[in-house]
Short mmCIF file of C-alpha atoms in Angstrom, two decimals:
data_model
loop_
_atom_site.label_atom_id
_atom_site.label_comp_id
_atom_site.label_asym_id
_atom_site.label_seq_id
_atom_site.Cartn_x
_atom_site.Cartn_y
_atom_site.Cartn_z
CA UNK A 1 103.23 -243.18 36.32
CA UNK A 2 99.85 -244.76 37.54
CA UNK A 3 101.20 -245.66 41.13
CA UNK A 4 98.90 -247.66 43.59
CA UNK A 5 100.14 -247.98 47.10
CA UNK A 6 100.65 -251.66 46.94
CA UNK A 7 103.87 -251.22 44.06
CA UNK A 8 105.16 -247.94 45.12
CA UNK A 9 108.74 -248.37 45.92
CA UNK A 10 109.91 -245.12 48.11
CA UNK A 11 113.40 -246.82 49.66
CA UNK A 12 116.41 -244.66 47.77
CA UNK A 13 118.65 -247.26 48.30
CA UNK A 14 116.41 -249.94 46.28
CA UNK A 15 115.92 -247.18 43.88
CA UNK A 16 119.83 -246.74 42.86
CA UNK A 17 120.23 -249.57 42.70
CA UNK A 18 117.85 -250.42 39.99
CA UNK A 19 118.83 -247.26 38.33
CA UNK A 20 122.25 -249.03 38.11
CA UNK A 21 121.16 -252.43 37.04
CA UNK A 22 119.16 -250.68 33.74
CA UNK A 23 122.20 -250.52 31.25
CA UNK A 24 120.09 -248.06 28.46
CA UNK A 25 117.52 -245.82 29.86
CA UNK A 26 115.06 -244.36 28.11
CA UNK A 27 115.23 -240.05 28.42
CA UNK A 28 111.72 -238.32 27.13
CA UNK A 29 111.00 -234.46 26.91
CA UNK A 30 108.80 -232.17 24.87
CA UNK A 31 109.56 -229.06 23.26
CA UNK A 32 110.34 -227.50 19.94
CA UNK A 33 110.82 -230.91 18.20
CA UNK A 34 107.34 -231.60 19.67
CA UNK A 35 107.61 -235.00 22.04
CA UNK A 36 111.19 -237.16 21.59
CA UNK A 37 113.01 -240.15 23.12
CA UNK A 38 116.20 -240.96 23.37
CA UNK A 39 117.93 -244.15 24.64
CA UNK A 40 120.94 -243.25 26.61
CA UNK A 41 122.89 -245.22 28.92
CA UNK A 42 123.50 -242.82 31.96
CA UNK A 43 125.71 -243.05 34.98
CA UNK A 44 124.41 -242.44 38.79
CA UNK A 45 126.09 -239.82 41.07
CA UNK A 46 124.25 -240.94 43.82
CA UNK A 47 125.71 -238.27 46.56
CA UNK A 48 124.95 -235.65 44.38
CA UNK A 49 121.93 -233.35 45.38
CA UNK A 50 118.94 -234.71 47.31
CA UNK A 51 117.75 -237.59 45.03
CA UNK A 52 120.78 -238.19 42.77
CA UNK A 53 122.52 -237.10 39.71
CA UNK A 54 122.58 -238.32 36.33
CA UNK A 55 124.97 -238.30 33.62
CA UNK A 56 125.26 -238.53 29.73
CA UNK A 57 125.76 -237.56 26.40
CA UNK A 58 123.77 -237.17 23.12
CA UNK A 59 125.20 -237.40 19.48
CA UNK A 60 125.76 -233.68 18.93
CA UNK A 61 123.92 -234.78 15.23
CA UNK A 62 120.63 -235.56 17.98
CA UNK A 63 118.03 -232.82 17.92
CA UNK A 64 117.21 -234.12 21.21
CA UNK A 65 120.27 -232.16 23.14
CA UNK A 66 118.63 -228.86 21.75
CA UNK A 67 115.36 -229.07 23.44
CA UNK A 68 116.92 -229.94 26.87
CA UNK A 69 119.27 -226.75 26.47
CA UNK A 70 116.39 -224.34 26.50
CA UNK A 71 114.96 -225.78 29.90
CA UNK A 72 112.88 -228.25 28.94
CA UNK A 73 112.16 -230.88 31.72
CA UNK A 74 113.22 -234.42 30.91
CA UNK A 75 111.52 -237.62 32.31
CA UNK A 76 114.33 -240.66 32.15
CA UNK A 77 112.25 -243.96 32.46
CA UNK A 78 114.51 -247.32 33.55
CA UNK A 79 112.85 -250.37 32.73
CA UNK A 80 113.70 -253.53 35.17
CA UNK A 81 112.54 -257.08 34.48
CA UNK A 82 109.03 -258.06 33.21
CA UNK A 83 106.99 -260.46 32.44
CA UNK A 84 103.54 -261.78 31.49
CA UNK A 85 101.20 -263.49 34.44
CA UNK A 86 98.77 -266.11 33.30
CA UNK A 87 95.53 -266.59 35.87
CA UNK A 88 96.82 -270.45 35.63
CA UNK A 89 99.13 -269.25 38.11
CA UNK A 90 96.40 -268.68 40.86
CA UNK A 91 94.95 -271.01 42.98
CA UNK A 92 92.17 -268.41 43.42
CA UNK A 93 91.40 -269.97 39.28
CA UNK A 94 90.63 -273.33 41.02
CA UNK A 95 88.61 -272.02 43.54
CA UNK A 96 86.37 -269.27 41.92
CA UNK A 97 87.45 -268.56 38.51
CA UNK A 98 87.49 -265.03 38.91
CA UNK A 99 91.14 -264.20 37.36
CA UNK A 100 92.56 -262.57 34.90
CA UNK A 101 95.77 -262.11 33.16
CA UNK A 102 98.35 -259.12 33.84
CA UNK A 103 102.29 -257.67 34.06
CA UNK A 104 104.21 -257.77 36.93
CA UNK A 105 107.24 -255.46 36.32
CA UNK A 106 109.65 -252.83 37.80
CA UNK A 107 110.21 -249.63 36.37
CA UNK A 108 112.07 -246.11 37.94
CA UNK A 109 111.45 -242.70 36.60
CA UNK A 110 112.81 -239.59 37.29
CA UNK A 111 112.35 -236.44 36.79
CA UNK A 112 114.65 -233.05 36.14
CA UNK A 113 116.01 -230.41 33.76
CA UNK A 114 119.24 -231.10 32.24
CA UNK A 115 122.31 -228.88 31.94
CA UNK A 116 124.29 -229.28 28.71
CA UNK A 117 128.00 -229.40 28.05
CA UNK A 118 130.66 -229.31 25.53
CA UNK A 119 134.23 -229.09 26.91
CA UNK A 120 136.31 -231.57 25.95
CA UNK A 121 138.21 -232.46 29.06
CA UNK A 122 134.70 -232.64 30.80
CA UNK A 123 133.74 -235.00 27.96
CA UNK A 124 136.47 -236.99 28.11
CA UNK A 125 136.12 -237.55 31.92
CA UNK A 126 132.49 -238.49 31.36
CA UNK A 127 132.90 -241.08 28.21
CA UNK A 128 136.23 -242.48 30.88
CA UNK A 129 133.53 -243.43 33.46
CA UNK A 130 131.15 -244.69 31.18
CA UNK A 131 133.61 -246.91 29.51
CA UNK A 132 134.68 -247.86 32.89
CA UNK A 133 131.67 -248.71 34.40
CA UNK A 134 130.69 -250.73 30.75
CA UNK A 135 134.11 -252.98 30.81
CA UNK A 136 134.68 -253.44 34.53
CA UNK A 137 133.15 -257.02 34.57
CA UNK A 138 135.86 -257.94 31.29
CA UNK A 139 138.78 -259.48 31.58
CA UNK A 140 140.56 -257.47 29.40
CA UNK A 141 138.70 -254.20 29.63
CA UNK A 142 139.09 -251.62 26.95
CA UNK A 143 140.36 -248.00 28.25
CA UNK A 144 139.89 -244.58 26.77
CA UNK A 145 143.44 -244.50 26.49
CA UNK A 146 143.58 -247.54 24.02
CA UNK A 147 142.47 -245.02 21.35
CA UNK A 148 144.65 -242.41 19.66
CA UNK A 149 143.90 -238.99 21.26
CA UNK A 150 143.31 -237.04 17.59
CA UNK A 151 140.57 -239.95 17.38
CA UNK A 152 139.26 -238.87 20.63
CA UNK A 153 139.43 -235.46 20.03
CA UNK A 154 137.32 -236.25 16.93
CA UNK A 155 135.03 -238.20 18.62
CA UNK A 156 134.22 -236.02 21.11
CA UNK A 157 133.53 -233.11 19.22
CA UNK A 158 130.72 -235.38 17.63
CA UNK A 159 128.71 -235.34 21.25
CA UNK A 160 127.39 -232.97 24.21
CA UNK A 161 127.57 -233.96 27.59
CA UNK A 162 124.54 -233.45 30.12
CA UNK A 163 124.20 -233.59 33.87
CA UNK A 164 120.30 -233.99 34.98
CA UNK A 165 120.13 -233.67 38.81
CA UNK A 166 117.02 -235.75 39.91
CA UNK A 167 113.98 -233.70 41.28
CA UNK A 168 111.59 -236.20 41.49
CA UNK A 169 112.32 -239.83 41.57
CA UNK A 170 109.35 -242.53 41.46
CA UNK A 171 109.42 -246.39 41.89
CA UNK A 172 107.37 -249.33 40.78
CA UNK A 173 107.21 -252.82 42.05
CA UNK A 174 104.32 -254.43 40.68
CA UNK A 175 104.88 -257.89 41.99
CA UNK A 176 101.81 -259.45 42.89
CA UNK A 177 101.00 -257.52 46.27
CA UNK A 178 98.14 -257.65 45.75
CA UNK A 179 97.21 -261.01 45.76
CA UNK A 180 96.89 -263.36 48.43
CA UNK A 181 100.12 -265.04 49.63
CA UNK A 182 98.68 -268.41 48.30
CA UNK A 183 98.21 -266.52 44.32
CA UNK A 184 102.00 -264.93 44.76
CA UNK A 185 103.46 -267.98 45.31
CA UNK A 186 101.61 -269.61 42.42
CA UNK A 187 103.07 -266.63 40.30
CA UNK A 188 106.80 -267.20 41.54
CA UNK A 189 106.29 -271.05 40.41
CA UNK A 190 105.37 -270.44 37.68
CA UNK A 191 107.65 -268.11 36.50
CA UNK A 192 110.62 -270.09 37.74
CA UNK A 193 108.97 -272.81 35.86
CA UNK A 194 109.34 -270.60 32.55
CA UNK A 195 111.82 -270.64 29.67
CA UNK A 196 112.61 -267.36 29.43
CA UNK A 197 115.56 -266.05 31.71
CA UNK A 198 113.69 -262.48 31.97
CA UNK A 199 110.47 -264.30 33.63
CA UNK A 200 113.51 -266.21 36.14
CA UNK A 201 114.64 -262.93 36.73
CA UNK A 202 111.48 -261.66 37.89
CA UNK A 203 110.70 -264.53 40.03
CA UNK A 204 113.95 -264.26 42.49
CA UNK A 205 113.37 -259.95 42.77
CA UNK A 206 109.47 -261.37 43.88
CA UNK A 207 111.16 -263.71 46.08
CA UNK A 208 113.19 -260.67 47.40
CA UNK A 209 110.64 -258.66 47.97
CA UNK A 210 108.50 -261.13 50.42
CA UNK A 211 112.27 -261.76 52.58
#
C-alpha cells in the first residue's frame, strides 16, 4: 500500500479496532489458481501473537482454501469509510485556484500465511463466535444451537476453517493531513453537509483524528 507519512496509522489499538468495525474483509493471495479474492468476514484474536490473529472459513467448494494450504501468503485488506473530496471544499480554491479533487479514506491490511482446518468441533467453535459476534447487537439473537445438529454437521462439512496470525499489519488514514487546517475544515463541512451517510461517517473519524 502506497503509504506517505502524513496517513500512516502505526497505533495497534486504532488498528483493531478498525479491523473490528469492517464486517467483510477482503483476503487476496496468489498461487496455483494464479491471483484470487475472497470476501470473508473474519474475527480478531487480538492477544494472539505479536500483531493479532485472524479467523475464518472458506466454502470447502472455494478453490481459494487450496492455495493458502500450500503456504501461500495471504494479504486481507479492510476497507473503512470513504468518500469523494471536491476542491469546492478548500478555501485555498478561493484564494489561488490551485486544487484538485481526491479520496480521503481508511483502509488496514495485513499480512500472513494461513493455517487450514477441518475438525468439526474446531469448526463449530469458530462459526459459534462468528454468529455471536454477528447477532450480539439483536434483540433476539440467533444461536448455533437453534439449528438441528445433523444440519450442522452437514453444514460444516461444506467449509474449512483458517487461522492467519498477522505478520505485518499496515494502516491508512488519508484524511486531509495534508492540507492546511483552514482546507480540512472546509472538507469536514462539507462532508457533513452531504447526503450520503458514508461521507457523515467520514467527517466525525476526521473530526477524531484532529481531537
Amino acid at each position: 500500500m502506497y503509504l506517505p507519512a502524513a496517513f500512516r496509522q502505526d497505533d495497534l489499538t486504532q488498528l483493531h479496532a478498525q479491523i473490528r468495525q469492517a464486517p467483510l474483509a477482503i483476503l487476496t493471495s496468489v498461487g496455483s489458481q494464479g491471483l484470487q479474492a475472497s470476501h470473508l468476514p473474519l474475527l480478531l484474536e487480538a492477544g494472539e501473537g505479536e500483531f493479532g490473529t485472524l479467523y475464518g472459513h472458506f466454502a470447502r467448494a472455494n478453490p481459494h482454501w487450496r492455495d493458502l494450504s500450500s503456504g501461500a501468503e495471504a494479504l486481507v485488506v479492510f476497507p473503512g469509510p470513504d468518500a469523494y473530496v471536491s476542491p469546492s471544499w478548500y478555501p485555498a480554491k478561493a484564494e489561488h485556484g490551485k486544487v484538485v479533487p481526491t479520496w480521503n479514506y481508511i483502509s488496514v491490511h495485513a499480512w500472513g500465511q494461513a493455517e487450514i482446518f477441518d475438525e468439526p468441533e474446531r469448526l463449530l467453535q469458530l462459526v459459534s463466535r462468528l454468529s455471536a459476534h454477528h447477532e450480539a447487537d439483536r434483540p433476539q439473537p440467533w444461536s448455533v444451537e437453534d439449528a438441528p445438529r445433523d444440519y450442522l454437521d452437514s453444514m460444516l462439512r461444506a467449509i474449512v476453517g483458517f487461522a492467519l496470525p498477522i505478520r505485518r499489519l499496515e494502516g491508512k488514514w488519508k484524511l486531509s493531513q495534508n492540507r492546511s487546517a483552514a482546507d480540512q475544515a472546509g472538507v469536514r463541512e462539507g462532508l457533513g453537509a452531504s447526503a450520503k451517510v458514508r461521507d457523515h461517517e467520514l467527517a466525525a473519524r476526521m473530526a477524531e483524528a484532529n481531537d
